[in-house]
PDB file of C-alpha atoms and ligand atoms in Angstrom:
ATOM      1  CA  MET A   1     128.639  77.135 226.588  1.00 88.00           C
ATOM      2  CA  PHE A   2     126.089  77.950 229.333  1.00 97.00           C
ATOM      3  CA  GLU A   3     127.489  75.855 232.199  1.00 95.00           C
ATOM      4  CA  ASN A   4     127.671  78.883 234.515  1.00 96.00           C
ATOM      5  CA  THR A   5     124.367  80.355 233.368  1.00 98.00           C
ATOM      6  CA  THR A   6     121.110  80.563 235.265  1.00 98.00           C
ATOM      7  CA  MET A   7     118.565  81.590 232.654  1.00 99.00           C
ATOM      8  CA  LEU A   8     115.166  82.960 233.631  1.00 99.00           C
ATOM      9  CA  ILE A   9     112.783  82.850 230.663  1.00 99.00           C
ATOM     10  CA  THR A  10     109.403  84.571 230.844  1.00 99.00           C
ATOM     11  CA  GLY A  11     106.687  83.012 228.705  1.00 98.00           C
ATOM     12  CA  GLY A  12     108.722  79.817 228.542  1.00 98.00           C
ATOM     13  CA  SER A  13     105.856  77.339 228.309  1.00 98.00           C
ATOM     14  CA  ARG A  14     105.218  77.703 224.574  1.00 98.00           C
ATOM     15  CA  GLY A  15     106.579  79.060 221.298  1.00 98.00           C
ATOM     16  CA  ILE A  16     109.837  81.005 221.235  1.00 99.00           C
ATOM     17  CA  GLY A  17     110.342  80.834 225.019  1.00 99.00           C
ATOM     18  CA  ALA A  18     109.922  77.043 225.070  1.00 98.00           C
ATOM     19  CA  SER A  19     112.420  76.550 222.224  1.00 99.00           C
ATOM     20  CA  THR A  20     114.911  78.817 223.975  1.00 99.00           C
ATOM     21  CA  ALA A  21     114.509  76.857 227.213  1.00 99.00           C
ATOM     22  CA  VAL A  22     115.229  73.479 225.645  1.00 98.00           C
ATOM     23  CA  LEU A  23     118.200  74.670 223.564  1.00 98.00           C
ATOM     24  CA  ALA A  24     119.695  76.472 226.570  1.00 98.00           C
ATOM     25  CA  ALA A  25     119.246  73.404 228.797  1.00 98.00           C
ATOM     26  CA  GLU A  26     120.896  71.227 226.160  1.00 98.00           C
ATOM     27  CA  ARG A  27     123.883  73.603 226.188  1.00 98.00           C
ATOM     28  CA  GLY A  28     124.291  73.503 229.954  1.00 98.00           C
ATOM     29  CA  ALA A  29     122.167  76.339 231.354  1.00 98.00           C
ATOM     30  CA  LYS A  30     120.035  75.963 234.458  1.00 98.00           C
ATOM     31  CA  VAL A  31     116.653  77.083 233.178  1.00 98.00           C
ATOM     32  CA  PHE A  32     113.864  78.707 235.190  1.00 99.00           C
ATOM     33  CA  ILE A  33     110.600  79.054 233.294  1.00 98.00           C
ATOM     34  CA  ASN A  34     107.850  81.553 233.961  1.00 99.00           C
ATOM     35  CA  TYR A  35     104.455  81.168 232.280  1.00 99.00           C
ATOM     36  CA  ARG A  36     100.958  82.521 232.849  1.00 98.00           C
ATOM     37  CA  SER A  37      98.611  79.554 233.308  1.00 98.00           C
ATOM     38  CA  ASN A  38      99.269  76.631 230.951  1.00 98.00           C
ATOM     39  CA  HIS A  39     100.670  74.200 233.529  1.00 98.00           C
ATOM     40  CA  GLU A  40     100.605  71.245 231.151  1.00 98.00           C
ATOM     41  CA  ALA A  41     102.693  73.056 228.530  1.00 98.00           C
ATOM     42  CA  ALA A  42     105.159  74.286 231.181  1.00 98.00           C
ATOM     43  CA  ASP A  43     105.554  70.785 232.629  1.00 98.00           C
ATOM     44  CA  ALA A  44     106.247  69.446 229.125  1.00 98.00           C
ATOM     45  CA  VAL A  45     109.006  72.042 228.607  1.00 99.00           C
ATOM     46  CA  VAL A  46     110.580  71.187 231.973  1.00 98.00           C
ATOM     47  CA  ASP A  47     110.499  67.496 231.002  1.00 98.00           C
ATOM     48  CA  ALA A  48     112.040  68.305 227.597  1.00 98.00           C
ATOM     49  CA  CYS A  49     114.840  70.285 229.286  1.00 98.00           C
ATOM     50  CA  ARG A  50     115.539  67.406 231.664  1.00 98.00           C
ATOM     51  CA  SER A  51     115.430  64.826 228.875  1.00 98.00           C
ATOM     52  CA  VAL A  52     118.322  66.587 227.131  1.00 98.00           C
ATOM     53  CA  GLY A  53     120.323  66.397 230.369  1.00 97.00           C
ATOM     54  CA  GLY A  54     119.552  69.867 231.696  1.00 98.00           C
ATOM     55  CA  ARG A  55     118.166  71.255 234.931  1.00 98.00           C
ATOM     56  CA  ALA A  56     114.861  73.116 234.809  1.00 98.00           C
ATOM     57  CA  GLU A  57     112.073  74.368 237.039  1.00 98.00           C
ATOM     58  CA  ALA A  58     108.887  76.286 236.276  1.00 98.00           C
ATOM     59  CA  LEU A  59     106.547  78.582 238.182  1.00 99.00           C
ATOM     60  CA  ALA A  60     103.288  80.170 237.033  1.00 99.00           C
ATOM     61  CA  GLY A  61     103.078  83.941 237.398  1.00 98.00           C
ATOM     62  CA  ASP A  62     101.600  86.915 235.608  1.00 99.00           C
ATOM     63  CA  ILE A  63     104.338  89.389 234.709  1.00 99.00           C
ATOM     64  CA  ARG A  64     101.791  92.229 235.025  1.00 98.00           C
ATOM     65  CA  LEU A  65     101.797  91.637 238.782  1.00 98.00           C
ATOM     66  CA  GLU A  66     104.772  92.918 240.753  1.00 98.00           C
ATOM     67  CA  SER A  67     104.247  90.255 243.444  1.00 99.00           C
ATOM     68  CA  ASP A  68     104.390  87.477 240.836  1.00 99.00           C
ATOM     69  CA  VAL A  69     107.568  88.897 239.299  1.00 99.00           C
ATOM     70  CA  LEU A  70     109.214  89.091 242.741  1.00 99.00           C
ATOM     71  CA  ALA A  71     108.109  85.508 243.459  1.00 99.00           C
ATOM     72  CA  MET A  72     109.594  84.250 240.186  1.00 98.00           C
ATOM     73  CA  PHE A  73     112.990  85.843 240.845  1.00 99.00           C
ATOM     74  CA  ALA A  74     112.969  84.515 244.422  1.00 98.00           C
ATOM     75  CA  ALA A  75     112.107  80.983 243.283  1.00 98.00           C
ATOM     76  CA  CYS A  76     114.774  81.043 240.575  1.00 98.00           C
ATOM     77  CA  THR A  77     117.342  82.196 243.133  1.00 98.00           C
ATOM     78  CA  LYS A  78     116.264  79.475 245.568  1.00 98.00           C
ATOM     79  CA  HIS A  79     116.599  76.685 242.989  1.00 98.00           C
ATOM     80  CA  PHE A  80     119.573  77.801 240.905  1.00 98.00           C
ATOM     81  CA  GLY A  81     120.966  81.055 242.298  1.00 98.00           C
ATOM     82  CA  PRO A  82     120.237  84.534 240.954  1.00 98.00           C
ATOM     83  CA  PRO A  83     119.607  84.693 237.205  1.00 98.00           C
ATOM     84  CA  THR A  84     122.617  85.546 235.068  1.00 98.00           C
ATOM     85  CA  THR A  85     120.471  85.778 231.922  1.00 99.00           C
ATOM     86  CA  LEU A  86     116.938  87.114 231.594  1.00 99.00           C
ATOM     87  CA  VAL A  87     115.070  86.252 228.393  1.00 99.00           C
ATOM     88  CA  ASN A  88     112.294  88.846 228.579  1.00 99.00           C
ATOM     89  CA  ASN A  89     109.973  87.006 226.243  1.00 99.00           C
ATOM     90  CA  ALA A  90     106.375  86.893 227.535  1.00 99.00           C
ATOM     91  CA  GLY A  91     104.119  88.988 225.340  1.00 98.00           C
ATOM     92  CA  ILE A  92     100.580  89.100 224.013  1.00 98.00           C
ATOM     93  CA  LEU A  93      98.569  90.516 221.175  1.00 96.00           C
ATOM     94  CA  HIS A  94      94.836  90.868 220.625  1.00 97.00           C
ATOM     95  CA  ARG A  95      92.520  90.278 217.681  1.00 96.00           C
ATOM     96  CA  LEU A  96      93.399  91.814 214.344  1.00 97.00           C
ATOM     97  CA  ASP A  97      91.568  95.156 214.195  1.00 98.00           C
ATOM     98  CA  ARG A  98      91.813  98.825 213.315  1.00 98.00           C
ATOM     99  CA  VAL A  99      92.762 101.397 215.935  1.00 98.00           C
ATOM    100  CA  GLU A 100      89.307 103.005 216.016  1.00 98.00           C
ATOM    101  CA  ASN A 101      87.883  99.748 217.385  1.00 98.00           C
ATOM    102  CA  TYR A 102      90.335  99.231 220.266  1.00 98.00           C
ATOM    103  CA  THR A 103      88.708  99.141 223.705  1.00 98.00           C
ATOM    104  CA  ALA A 104      90.387 100.734 226.713  1.00 98.00           C
ATOM    105  CA  GLU A 105      90.512  97.258 228.271  1.00 98.00           C
ATOM    106  CA  ARG A 106      92.476  95.886 225.299  1.00 98.00           C
ATOM    107  CA  LEU A 107      94.930  98.785 225.419  1.00 98.00           C
ATOM    108  CA  HIS A 108      95.491  98.460 229.168  1.00 98.00           C
ATOM    109  CA  GLU A 109      96.139  94.736 228.848  1.00 98.00           C
ATOM    110  CA  VAL A 110      98.632  94.903 225.994  1.00 98.00           C
ATOM    111  CA  VAL A 111     100.534  97.776 227.616  1.00 98.00           C
ATOM    112  CA  ASN A 112     100.498  96.094 231.027  1.00 98.00           C
ATOM    113  CA  VAL A 113     101.939  92.801 229.759  1.00 98.00           C
ATOM    114  CA  ASN A 114     104.267  93.987 227.008  1.00 98.00           C
ATOM    115  CA  ILE A 115     105.609  97.145 228.656  1.00 98.00           C
ATOM    116  CA  VAL A 116     104.899  97.243 232.400  1.00 98.00           C
ATOM    117  CA  GLY A 117     105.558  93.512 232.824  1.00 99.00           C
ATOM    118  CA  ALA A 118     108.716  93.655 230.717  1.00 99.00           C
ATOM    119  CA  PHE A 119     109.976  96.620 232.783  1.00 99.00           C
ATOM    120  CA  LEU A 120     109.278  94.868 236.097  1.00 99.00           C
ATOM    121  CA  CYS A 121     111.329  91.895 234.875  1.00 99.00           C
ATOM    122  CA  VAL A 122     114.340  93.948 233.756  1.00 99.00           C
ATOM    123  CA  ARG A 123     114.189  95.921 236.999  1.00 99.00           C
ATOM    124  CA  GLU A 124     114.547  92.736 239.039  1.00 99.00           C
ATOM    125  CA  ALA A 125     117.200  91.401 236.655  1.00 99.00           C
ATOM    126  CA  VAL A 126     119.317  94.534 237.116  1.00 99.00           C
ATOM    127  CA  LYS A 127     119.030  94.201 240.896  1.00 98.00           C
ATOM    128  CA  ALA A 128     120.155  90.562 240.667  1.00 98.00           C
ATOM    129  CA  MET A 129     122.983  91.090 238.156  1.00 98.00           C
ATOM    130  CA  SER A 130     124.460  94.561 238.524  1.00 98.00           C
ATOM    131  CA  THR A 131     127.929  94.821 240.037  1.00 98.00           C
ATOM    132  CA  LYS A 132     126.586  98.008 241.642  1.00 98.00           C
ATOM    133  CA  HIS A 133     124.268  95.771 243.699  1.00 98.00           C
ATOM    134  CA  GLY A 134     126.915  93.131 244.452  1.00 98.00           C
ATOM    135  CA  GLY A 135     126.012  90.923 241.484  1.00 98.00           C
ATOM    136  CA  SER A 136     128.427  89.387 239.030  1.00 97.00           C
ATOM    137  CA  GLY A 137     126.900  90.764 235.819  1.00 98.00           C
ATOM    138  CA  GLY A 138     124.750  89.115 233.190  1.00 98.00           C
ATOM    139  CA  THR A 139     122.802  89.453 229.977  1.00 99.00           C
ATOM    140  CA  ILE A 140     119.271  90.569 229.207  1.00 99.00           C
ATOM    141  CA  VAL A 141     117.634  89.648 225.907  1.00 99.00           C
ATOM    142  CA  ASN A 142     114.353  91.390 225.177  1.00 99.00           C
ATOM    143  CA  VAL A 143     112.019  89.708 222.706  1.00 99.00           C
ATOM    144  CA  SER A 144     110.685  92.593 220.667  1.00 99.00           C
ATOM    145  CA  SER A 145     109.159  92.247 217.173  1.00 98.00           C
ATOM    146  CA  ALA A 146     109.478  93.284 213.549  1.00 98.00           C
ATOM    147  CA  ALA A 147     106.139  94.979 214.299  1.00 98.00           C
ATOM    148  CA  ALA A 148     108.193  97.723 215.999  1.00 98.00           C
ATOM    149  CA  TYR A 149     109.428  98.931 212.585  1.00 98.00           C
ATOM    150  CA  LEU A 150     106.482  97.735 210.441  1.00 98.00           C
ATOM    151  CA  GLY A 151     103.743  99.352 212.579  1.00 98.00           C
ATOM    152  CA  SER A 152     101.233  96.516 211.874  1.00 98.00           C
ATOM    153  CA  PRO A 153      98.446  98.640 210.280  1.00 98.00           C
ATOM    154  CA  ASN A 154      94.935  97.107 210.291  1.00 97.00           C
ATOM    155  CA  GLU A 155      96.168  94.346 212.597  1.00 97.00           C
ATOM    156  CA  TYR A 156      97.574  95.499 215.932  1.00 98.00           C
ATOM    157  CA  VAL A 157      99.146  98.942 215.971  1.00 98.00           C
ATOM    158  CA  ASP A 158      98.874  98.807 219.772  1.00 98.00           C
ATOM    159  CA  TYR A 159     101.081  95.703 219.970  1.00 98.00           C
ATOM    160  CA  ALA A 160     103.554  97.221 217.483  1.00 98.00           C
ATOM    161  CA  ALA A 161     103.789 100.349 219.639  1.00 99.00           C
ATOM    162  CA  THR A 162     104.569  98.304 222.746  1.00 99.00           C
ATOM    163  CA  LYS A 163     107.416  96.618 220.866  1.00 99.00           C
ATOM    164  CA  GLY A 164     108.684 100.039 219.780  1.00 99.00           C
ATOM    165  CA  ALA A 165     108.740 100.923 223.476  1.00 99.00           C
ATOM    166  CA  MET A 166     110.659  97.734 224.209  1.00 99.00           C
ATOM    167  CA  ASP A 167     113.275  98.695 221.614  1.00 99.00           C
ATOM    168  CA  THR A 168     113.695 102.099 223.263  1.00 99.00           C
ATOM    169  CA  MET A 169     113.922 100.453 226.675  1.00 99.00           C
ATOM    170  CA  THR A 170     116.650  98.172 225.278  1.00 99.00           C
ATOM    171  CA  LEU A 171     118.699 101.141 224.050  1.00 98.00           C
ATOM    172  CA  GLY A 172     118.315 103.158 227.247  1.00 99.00           C
ATOM    173  CA  LEU A 173     118.882 100.321 229.683  1.00 99.00           C
ATOM    174  CA  ALA A 174     121.904  99.035 227.746  1.00 99.00           C
ATOM    175  CA  LYS A 175     123.593 102.420 228.250  1.00 98.00           C
ATOM    176  CA  GLU A 176     122.407 102.725 231.855  1.00 98.00           C
ATOM    177  CA  VAL A 177     123.989  99.445 233.015  1.00 99.00           C
ATOM    178  CA  ALA A 178     126.813  99.054 230.470  1.00 98.00           C
ATOM    179  CA  ASP A 179     129.521  99.607 233.082  1.00 98.00           C
ATOM    180  CA  GLU A 180     127.820  97.358 235.660  1.00 98.00           C
ATOM    181  CA  GLY A 181     128.545  94.054 233.878  1.00 98.00           C
ATOM    182  CA  ILE A 182     125.181  93.762 232.119  1.00 99.00           C
ATOM    183  CA  ARG A 183     124.592  93.670 228.361  1.00 99.00           C
ATOM    184  CA  VAL A 184     121.082  94.397 227.105  1.00 99.00           C
ATOM    185  CA  ASN A 185     120.014  93.495 223.559  1.00 99.00           C
ATOM    186  CA  ALA A 186     116.826  92.599 221.717  1.00 99.00           C
ATOM    187  CA  VAL A 187     115.717  90.255 218.969  1.00 99.00           C
ATOM    188  CA  ARG A 188     113.018  91.385 216.568  1.00 98.00           C
ATOM    189  CA  PRO A 189     111.337  88.254 215.174  1.00 98.00           C
ATOM    190  CA  GLY A 190     109.174  88.437 212.065  1.00 98.00           C
ATOM    191  CA  LEU A 191     106.485  85.846 211.316  1.00 98.00           C
ATOM    192  CA  ILE A 192     107.299  82.845 213.495  1.00 98.00           C
ATOM    193  CA  GLU A 193     105.212  79.682 213.633  1.00 98.00           C
ATOM    194  CA  THR A 194     103.715  79.726 217.150  1.00 98.00           C
ATOM    195  CA  ASP A 195     100.269  79.821 218.801  1.00 96.00           C
ATOM    196  CA  ILE A 196     100.258  83.616 218.964  1.00 97.00           C
ATOM    197  CA  HIS A 197      98.774  84.036 215.479  1.00 96.00           C
ATOM    198  CA  GLU A 198      95.046  84.197 214.799  1.00 92.00           C
ATOM    199  CA  GLY A 199      93.478  81.784 212.275  1.00 93.00           C
ATOM    200  CA  ASP A 200      95.230  81.532 208.915  1.00 95.00           C
ATOM    201  CA  ARG A 201      97.419  84.621 209.358  1.00 94.00           C
ATOM    202  CA  LEU A 202     100.720  82.805 208.695  1.00 96.00           C
ATOM    203  CA  GLU A 203      99.325  81.175 205.554  1.00 96.00           C
ATOM    204  CA  ARG A 204      98.082  84.545 204.251  1.00 95.00           C
ATOM    205  CA  LEU A 205     101.292  86.471 204.910  1.00 95.00           C
ATOM    206  CA  TRP A 206     104.309  84.271 204.255  1.00 96.00           C
ATOM    207  CA  ARG A 207     104.515  85.384 200.598  1.00 96.00           C
ATOM    208  CA  ASN A 208     105.348  88.936 201.769  1.00 95.00           C
ATOM    209  CA  ILE A 209     108.575  87.665 203.322  1.00 97.00           C
ATOM    210  CA  PRO A 210     111.618  87.928 201.017  1.00 97.00           C
ATOM    211  CA  MET A 211     112.835  84.488 202.141  1.00 98.00           C
ATOM    212  CA  GLN A 212     109.419  83.105 201.137  1.00 97.00           C
ATOM    213  CA  ARG A 213     108.739  81.240 204.363  1.00 98.00           C
ATOM    214  CA  VAL A 214     107.809  81.793 207.992  1.00 98.00           C
ATOM    215  CA  GLY A 215     110.428  81.319 210.703  1.00 98.00           C
ATOM    216  CA  GLN A 216     110.609  78.577 213.314  1.00 98.00           C
ATOM    217  CA  PRO A 217     110.881  79.195 217.081  1.00 98.00           C
ATOM    218  CA  ASP A 218     114.308  77.509 217.145  1.00 98.00           C
ATOM    219  CA  GLU A 219     115.630  80.072 214.662  1.00 98.00           C
ATOM    220  CA  VAL A 220     114.733  82.870 217.086  1.00 99.00           C
ATOM    221  CA  ALA A 221     116.050  80.872 220.029  1.00 99.00           C
ATOM    222  CA  GLU A 222     119.463  80.614 218.343  1.00 98.00           C
ATOM    223  CA  ALA A 223     119.628  84.403 218.017  1.00 99.00           C
ATOM    224  CA  ILE A 224     118.545  84.839 221.648  1.00 99.00           C
ATOM    225  CA  LEU A 225     121.226  82.420 222.834  1.00 98.00           C
ATOM    226  CA  PHE A 226     123.884  84.214 220.787  1.00 98.00           C
ATOM    227  CA  LEU A 227     122.980  87.499 222.515  1.00 99.00           C
ATOM    228  CA  ALA A 228     122.900  85.753 225.905  1.00 98.00           C
ATOM    229  CA  SER A 229     126.301  84.134 225.432  1.00 98.00           C
ATOM    230  CA  PRO A 230     129.921  85.314 225.668  1.00 98.00           C
ATOM    231  CA  ALA A 231     130.068  84.938 221.843  1.00 98.00           C
ATOM    232  CA  SER A 232     128.396  88.381 221.720  1.00 98.00           C
ATOM    233  CA  SER A 233     130.616  89.911 224.414  1.00 98.00           C
ATOM    234  CA  TYR A 234     130.897  93.347 222.709  1.00 98.00           C
ATOM    235  CA  VAL A 235     127.311  93.459 221.390  1.00 99.00           C
ATOM    236  CA  ASN A 236     125.290  95.833 223.552  1.00 99.00           C
ATOM    237  CA  GLY A 237     122.174  97.908 222.878  1.00 99.00           C
ATOM    238  CA  SER A 238     121.571  96.054 219.588  1.00 99.00           C
ATOM    239  CA  LEU A 239     118.251  95.188 217.971  1.00 98.00           C
ATOM    240  CA  LEU A 240     118.707  91.999 215.931  1.00 98.00           C
ATOM    241  CA  ASN A 241     116.113  91.338 213.225  1.00 98.00           C
ATOM    242  CA  VAL A 242     115.192  87.642 212.871  1.00 98.00           C
ATOM    243  CA  SER A 243     112.643  88.117 210.142  1.00 98.00           C
ATOM    244  CA  GLY A 244     113.698  86.587 206.829  1.00 98.00           C
ATOM    245  CA  ALA A 245     114.675  90.087 205.570  1.00 96.00           C
ATOM    246  CA  ARG A 246     111.229  91.616 206.059  1.00 92.00           C
TER     247      ARG A 246
HETATM  248  P1  NAP B 301     103.050  82.246 222.399  1.00 72.38           P
HETATM  249  O1  NAP B 301     103.352  80.988 221.647  1.00 72.38           O
HETATM  250  O2  NAP B 301     101.683  82.827 222.340  1.00 72.38           O
HETATM  251  O3  NAP B 301     103.478  82.033 223.943  1.00 72.38           O
HETATM  252  C1  NAP B 301     103.297  83.076 224.838  1.00 72.38           C
HETATM  253  C2  NAP B 301     103.987  82.741 226.134  1.00 72.38           C
HETATM  254  O4  NAP B 301     103.869  83.879 227.015  1.00 72.38           O
HETATM  255  C3  NAP B 301     103.339  81.580 226.866  1.00 72.38           C
HETATM  256  O5  NAP B 301     104.366  80.910 227.559  1.00 72.38           O
HETATM  257  C4  NAP B 301     102.384  82.281 227.840  1.00 72.38           C
HETATM  258  O6  NAP B 301     102.072  81.479 228.987  1.00 72.38           O
HETATM  259  C5  NAP B 301     103.232  83.485 228.217  1.00 72.38           C
HETATM  260  N1  NAP B 301     102.471  84.636 228.735  1.00 72.38           N
HETATM  261  C6  NAP B 301     101.493  85.333 228.132  1.00 72.38           C
HETATM  262  N2  NAP B 301     101.057  86.339 228.936  1.00 72.38           N
HETATM  263  C7  NAP B 301     101.791  86.249 230.071  1.00 72.38           C
HETATM  264  C8  NAP B 301     101.799  86.971 231.291  1.00 72.38           C
HETATM  265  N3  NAP B 301     100.966  88.009 231.517  1.00 72.38           N
HETATM  266  N4  NAP B 301     102.681  86.600 232.258  1.00 72.38           N
HETATM  267  C9  NAP B 301     103.530  85.557 232.058  1.00 72.38           C
HETATM  268  N5  NAP B 301     103.563  84.843 230.912  1.00 72.38           N
HETATM  269  C10 NAP B 301     102.696  85.173 229.949  1.00 72.38           C
HETATM  270  O7  NAP B 301     104.023  83.429 221.949  1.00 72.38           O
HETATM  271  P2  NAP B 301     105.312  83.468 220.995  1.00 72.38           P
HETATM  272  O8  NAP B 301     104.832  83.613 219.598  1.00 72.38           O
HETATM  273  O9  NAP B 301     106.273  82.426 221.360  1.00 72.38           O
HETATM  274  O10 NAP B 301     105.855  84.912 221.402  1.00 72.38           O
HETATM  275  C11 NAP B 301     106.871  85.110 222.375  1.00 72.38           C
HETATM  276  C12 NAP B 301     107.359  86.537 222.252  1.00 72.38           C
HETATM  277  O11 NAP B 301     107.820  86.752 220.910  1.00 72.38           O
HETATM  278  C13 NAP B 301     106.288  87.598 222.501  1.00 72.38           C
HETATM  279  O12 NAP B 301     106.826  88.677 223.216  1.00 72.38           O
HETATM  280  C14 NAP B 301     105.886  88.016 221.104  1.00 72.38           C
HETATM  281  O13 NAP B 301     105.406  89.342 221.081  1.00 72.38           O
HETATM  282  C15 NAP B 301     107.207  87.900 220.387  1.00 72.38           C
HETATM  283  N6  NAP B 301     107.091  87.767 218.940  1.00 72.38           N
HETATM  284  C16 NAP B 301     106.482  86.672 218.384  1.00 72.38           C
HETATM  285  C17 NAP B 301     106.388  86.592 216.999  1.00 72.38           C
HETATM  286  C18 NAP B 301     105.723  85.440 216.291  1.00 72.38           C
HETATM  287  O14 NAP B 301     105.518  85.523 215.060  1.00 72.38           O
HETATM  288  N7  NAP B 301     105.388  84.363 216.971  1.00 72.38           N
HETATM  289  C19 NAP B 301     106.904  87.624 216.200  1.00 72.38           C
HETATM  290  C20 NAP B 301     107.510  88.710 216.812  1.00 72.38           C
HETATM  291  C21 NAP B 301     107.613  88.762 218.179  1.00 72.38           C
HETATM  292  P3  NAP B 301     100.866  80.380 228.947  1.00 72.38           P
HETATM  293  O15 NAP B 301     101.368  79.224 228.116  1.00 72.38           O
HETATM  294  O16 NAP B 301     100.666  80.008 230.364  1.00 72.38           O
HETATM  295  O17 NAP B 301      99.692  81.047 228.320  1.00 72.38           O
END
């Protein structure tokens, strides 16, 4: 299904990004993985992609830094050609806390990774894919969050707000590049079993989910790959909840 796809995945060393990388490699995509600093985890994902018969490379880079984002797109292009899919997945959250306790440093960091970094990545993806720039089109899948519509009170309203911004970016960008061969959609995962959660948060909260369980990274990866693939050829500007009905 992804034989002609070069997929650049930010935050691909762990969690949802890692699952997406391995599934995409298994289905024929050439996978280029960005991550921040966990070289061991990134190497393991590259090995997993290769062990299912796929091609994969990884490069460390902080999506907050324009130079790192440019370097990741250049390295992807060198290895596999320009990306035809961007999975805009890297994201962070901070300790569970109320808004009145947020430091300026915390706010700058979450906004810089989840919004500025995500924007730098879609900017480069549009330059690589748009028919207006000589590209042959592509797909962008933003990894937002159910937090965008829940608001995450007493936990991380700042993170939730950045995901709300990502949803708005998805809607605007989808319209902006719709006639340039690029589709832009988002997934909004709910509680997914990855390292991002603090302490026993998953154990405390799974009962609030109508399906009565947390989700697995592969279940989000399947939704991402649907939006990245020709199977969703007329789906554009959509926000797909992957949250067990929460
Ligand atoms: P995770 O397990 O914590 O993994 C985060 C990934 O992002 C890692 O690969 C990490 O690299 C990378 N990363 C972090 N900051 C980065 C930066 N500045 N530049 C480049 N890469 C960076 O996270 P996850 O749970 O899979 O979450 C992935 C996405 O899904 C995030 O956008 C998150 O907001 C969203 N999401 C997750 C859930 C959930 O319940 N898990 C729910 C809704 C939405 P290193 O390994 O090098 O640190």
